[in-house]
XYZ file of N, CA and C in Angstrom:
309
model
N -80.724 47.488 6.602
C -82.083 47.015 6.518
C -82.112 45.703 5.751
N -82.499 44.676 6.453
C -82.606 43.374 5.808
C -84.072 42.999 5.727
N -84.497 42.639 4.543
C -85.896 42.288 4.329
C -86.013 40.771 4.351
N -86.887 40.241 5.171
C -87.069 38.791 5.269
C -87.855 38.230 4.092
N -88.607 39.066 3.414
C -89.401 38.604 2.273
C -88.697 39.025 0.989
N -87.990 38.102 0.335
C -87.297 38.476 -0.909
C -88.290 38.791 -2.022
N -87.880 39.685 -2.840
C -88.718 40.095 -3.963
C -88.596 39.041 -5.065
N -89.708 38.545 -5.620
C -89.624 37.538 -6.684
C -88.952 38.083 -7.953
N -88.973 39.380 -8.118
C -88.338 39.974 -9.281
C -86.816 39.785 -9.222
N -86.231 39.769 -8.005
C -84.793 39.550 -7.870
C -84.389 38.184 -8.422
N -85.182 37.151 -8.113
C -84.884 35.805 -8.626
C -85.020 35.763 -10.140
N -86.033 36.420 -10.637
C -86.266 36.433 -12.074
C -85.122 37.144 -12.802
N -84.668 38.276 -12.259
C -83.546 38.998 -12.872
C -82.249 38.202 -12.793
N -82.054 37.440 -11.719
C -80.851 36.636 -11.579
C -80.815 35.511 -12.615
N -81.949 34.993 -13.011
C -82.012 33.911 -13.999
C -81.953 34.412 -15.439
N -82.203 35.678 -15.646
C -82.319 36.213 -17.005
C -80.964 36.253 -17.690
N -80.874 35.716 -18.869
C -79.670 35.736 -19.702
C -80.047 36.380 -21.036
N -79.533 37.564 -21.322
C -79.899 38.211 -22.587
C -79.321 37.445 -23.773
N -80.104 37.344 -24.792
C -79.688 36.673 -26.022
C -79.577 37.715 -27.119
N -78.433 38.381 -27.167
C -78.225 39.452 -28.139
C -77.095 39.041 -29.061
N -77.331 39.142 -30.332
C -76.286 38.855 -31.310
C -75.876 40.162 -31.970
N -74.587 40.364 -32.046
C -74.103 41.576 -32.712
C -74.011 41.315 -34.205
N -74.285 42.328 -34.999
C -74.175 42.152 -36.443
C -72.713 41.881 -36.831
N -72.501 41.228 -37.979
C -71.131 40.871 -38.362
C -70.221 42.084 -38.593
N -70.746 43.206 -38.998
C -69.911 44.384 -39.242
C -69.996 45.396 -38.096
N -70.274 44.917 -36.889
C -70.452 45.796 -35.736
C -69.188 46.608 -35.431
N -68.044 45.924 -35.345
C -66.791 46.628 -35.045
C -66.434 47.641 -36.117
N -66.585 47.266 -37.358
C -66.270 48.184 -38.449
C -67.165 49.419 -38.385
N -68.431 49.210 -38.067
C -69.370 50.333 -37.972
C -69.008 51.253 -36.797
N -68.598 50.670 -35.677
C -68.196 51.481 -34.523
C -67.003 52.354 -34.886
N -65.974 51.751 -35.506
C -64.780 52.528 -35.876
C -65.094 53.573 -36.940
N -66.029 53.283 -37.828
C -66.421 54.266 -38.829
C -67.085 55.456 -38.159
N -67.950 55.193 -37.189
C -68.623 56.285 -36.479
C -67.635 57.115 -35.672
N -66.655 56.454 -35.073
C -65.627 57.197 -34.335
C -64.839 58.081 -35.280
N -64.492 57.564 -36.445
C -63.715 58.343 -37.416
C -64.512 59.538 -37.926
N -65.800 59.371 -38.122
C -66.638 60.462 -38.614
C -66.777 61.551 -37.558
N -66.881 61.156 -36.297
C -67.114 62.116 -35.229
C -65.838 62.729 -34.663
N -64.687 62.337 -35.161
C -63.432 62.892 -34.660
C -63.341 64.369 -35.017
N -62.979 65.160 -34.021
C -62.874 66.604 -34.228
C -61.544 66.898 -34.904
N -61.579 67.779 -35.894
C -60.347 68.167 -36.562
C -59.495 68.989 -35.606
N -58.188 68.687 -35.536
C -57.333 69.445 -34.615
C -57.187 70.890 -35.081
N -56.979 71.757 -34.112
C -56.815 73.170 -34.409
C -55.405 73.473 -34.897
N -55.173 74.743 -35.140
C -53.880 75.184 -35.653
C -52.753 74.883 -34.676
N -52.961 75.104 -33.389
C -51.917 74.872 -32.395
C -51.573 73.387 -32.317
N -52.586 72.524 -32.329
C -52.333 71.090 -32.272
C -51.578 70.611 -33.502
N -51.982 71.092 -34.675
C -51.275 70.683 -35.895
C -49.838 71.183 -35.904
N -49.598 72.427 -35.441
C -48.249 72.972 -35.396
C -47.394 72.196 -34.384
N -47.982 71.871 -33.218
C -47.255 71.089 -32.219
C -46.882 69.716 -32.767
N -47.812 69.069 -33.456
C -47.534 67.762 -34.041
C -46.432 67.880 -35.088
N -46.449 68.932 -35.870
C -45.431 69.144 -36.891
C -44.058 69.331 -36.242
N -44.001 70.105 -35.152
C -42.724 70.338 -34.475
C -42.168 69.086 -33.816
N -43.038 68.215 -33.357
C -42.594 67.055 -32.597
C -42.236 65.844 -33.454
N -42.151 66.019 -34.733
C -41.677 64.934 -35.585
C -40.194 64.730 -35.319
N -39.701 63.490 -35.343
C -38.306 63.228 -34.961
C -37.269 64.046 -35.733
N -37.448 64.244 -37.013
C -36.467 65.002 -37.780
C -36.461 66.471 -37.373
N -37.612 66.980 -36.988
C -37.707 68.397 -36.626
C -37.310 68.644 -35.181
N -37.390 67.624 -34.326
C -37.018 67.808 -32.929
C -35.564 68.245 -32.792
N -34.687 67.664 -33.594
C -33.265 68.019 -33.549
C -33.084 69.477 -33.946
N -33.778 69.901 -34.990
C -33.660 71.290 -35.436
C -34.212 72.249 -34.376
N -35.306 71.899 -33.758
C -35.896 72.760 -32.734
C -34.970 72.854 -31.524
N -34.421 71.724 -31.084
C -33.503 71.746 -29.945
C -32.234 72.531 -30.268
N -31.710 72.383 -31.478
C -30.522 73.127 -31.885
C -30.815 74.622 -31.884
N -31.954 75.007 -32.414
C -32.322 76.424 -32.433
C -32.488 76.960 -31.010
N -33.075 76.169 -30.114
C -33.267 76.612 -28.726
C -31.919 76.817 -28.028
N -30.988 75.895 -28.231
C -29.661 76.035 -27.622
C -28.948 77.243 -28.210
N -29.010 77.411 -29.512
C -28.359 78.541 -30.168
C -28.921 79.863 -29.653
N -30.237 79.966 -29.560
C -30.853 81.197 -29.054
C -30.489 81.451 -27.588
N -30.370 80.401 -26.796
C -29.977 80.564 -25.397
C -28.537 81.076 -25.294
N -27.648 80.554 -26.141
C -26.254 81.014 -26.132
C -26.183 82.471 -26.575
N -26.890 82.807 -27.627
C -26.889 84.193 -28.112
C -27.441 85.121 -27.033
N -28.503 84.720 -26.358
C -29.070 85.530 -25.282
C -28.053 85.719 -24.164
N -27.361 84.649 -23.798
C -26.365 84.743 -22.739
C -25.201 85.646 -23.104
N -24.803 85.635 -24.370
C -23.689 86.482 -24.809
C -24.113 87.942 -24.873
N -25.301 88.210 -25.355
C -25.749 89.596 -25.530
C -26.288 90.218 -24.245
N -26.570 89.421 -23.232
C -27.081 89.929 -21.964
C -26.185 89.425 -20.828
N -24.992 90.029 -20.669
C -24.075 89.559 -19.624
C -24.647 89.873 -18.237
N -24.206 89.117 -17.237
C -24.700 89.391 -15.878
C -24.239 90.756 -15.403
N -25.073 91.391 -14.632
C -24.747 92.731 -14.140
C -23.796 92.609 -12.950
N -22.929 93.608 -12.812
C -21.988 93.638 -11.704
C -22.750 93.864 -10.401
N -22.213 93.297 -9.330
C -22.856 93.462 -8.034
C -22.614 94.864 -7.499
N -23.628 95.412 -6.882
C -23.416 96.694 -6.203
C -22.691 96.407 -4.889
N -22.133 97.394 -4.249
C -21.329 97.151 -3.045
C -22.091 96.423 -1.925
N -23.352 96.711 -1.776
C -24.143 96.056 -0.727
C -24.247 94.558 -0.987
N -24.606 94.183 -2.221
C -24.727 92.769 -2.562
C -23.375 92.069 -2.524
N -22.329 92.752 -2.922
C -20.988 92.165 -2.874
C -20.601 91.850 -1.436
N -20.912 92.747 -0.514
C -20.610 92.510 0.902
C -21.403 91.315 1.425
N -22.701 91.254 1.114
C -23.518 90.141 1.582
C -23.030 88.822 1.011
N -22.580 88.844 -0.227
C -22.036 87.638 -0.840
C -20.750 87.223 -0.138
N -19.936 88.196 0.250
C -18.648 87.872 0.863
C -18.799 87.274 2.248
N -19.882 87.557 2.968
C -20.031 87.031 4.325
C -21.025 85.877 4.407
N -21.688 85.559 3.335
C -22.692 84.503 3.357
C -22.030 83.128 3.301
N -22.239 82.282 4.312
C -21.646 80.936 4.269
C -22.393 79.998 3.327
N -23.574 80.388 2.864
C -24.371 79.536 1.991
C -24.188 79.842 0.515
N -23.486 80.901 0.204
C -23.297 81.303 -1.188
C -22.166 80.497 -1.804
N -22.375 79.982 -3.000
C -21.334 79.198 -3.665
C -20.152 80.066 -4.086
N -20.346 81.368 -4.202
C -19.264 82.284 -4.562
C -18.687 82.971 -3.326
N -18.696 82.280 -2.226
C -18.237 82.840 -0.957
C -16.751 83.217 -1.060
N -16.422 84.436 -0.644
C -15.041 84.896 -0.694
C -14.349 84.426 0.587
N -13.511 83.437 0.478
C -12.822 82.978 1.669
C -11.497 83.729 1.807
N -11.100 83.976 3.029
C -9.883 84.725 3.284
C -8.670 83.809 3.188
N -7.732 84.167 2.337
C -6.488 83.452 2.240
C -6.558 82.145 1.466
N -7.735 81.719 1.054
C -7.846 80.463 0.293
C -8.306 80.786 -1.122
N -7.792 80.056 -2.090
C -8.186 80.344 -3.490
C -9.589 79.901 -3.797
């Protein structure tokens, strides 16, 4: 829809230039308001931040690896039952494929 009669208000709005001056401490006041309104982090956020400090990351990773090794040692893999052993022996897609005559 094209209107052949332009609205005079459009010309007036196009010419309008706002003359607004910001106060000298405007930025400081904005940052102060942001700081006041910041929500305090919860227990989980504070604990996560504490864990993710560079000195603690090494300790956390070391503990995770140690616990994984201990879990692997204390929970050995279960032996295959005869049915699964047979399926493993004939499966060409299994990495533990039992080949005849080859090591």
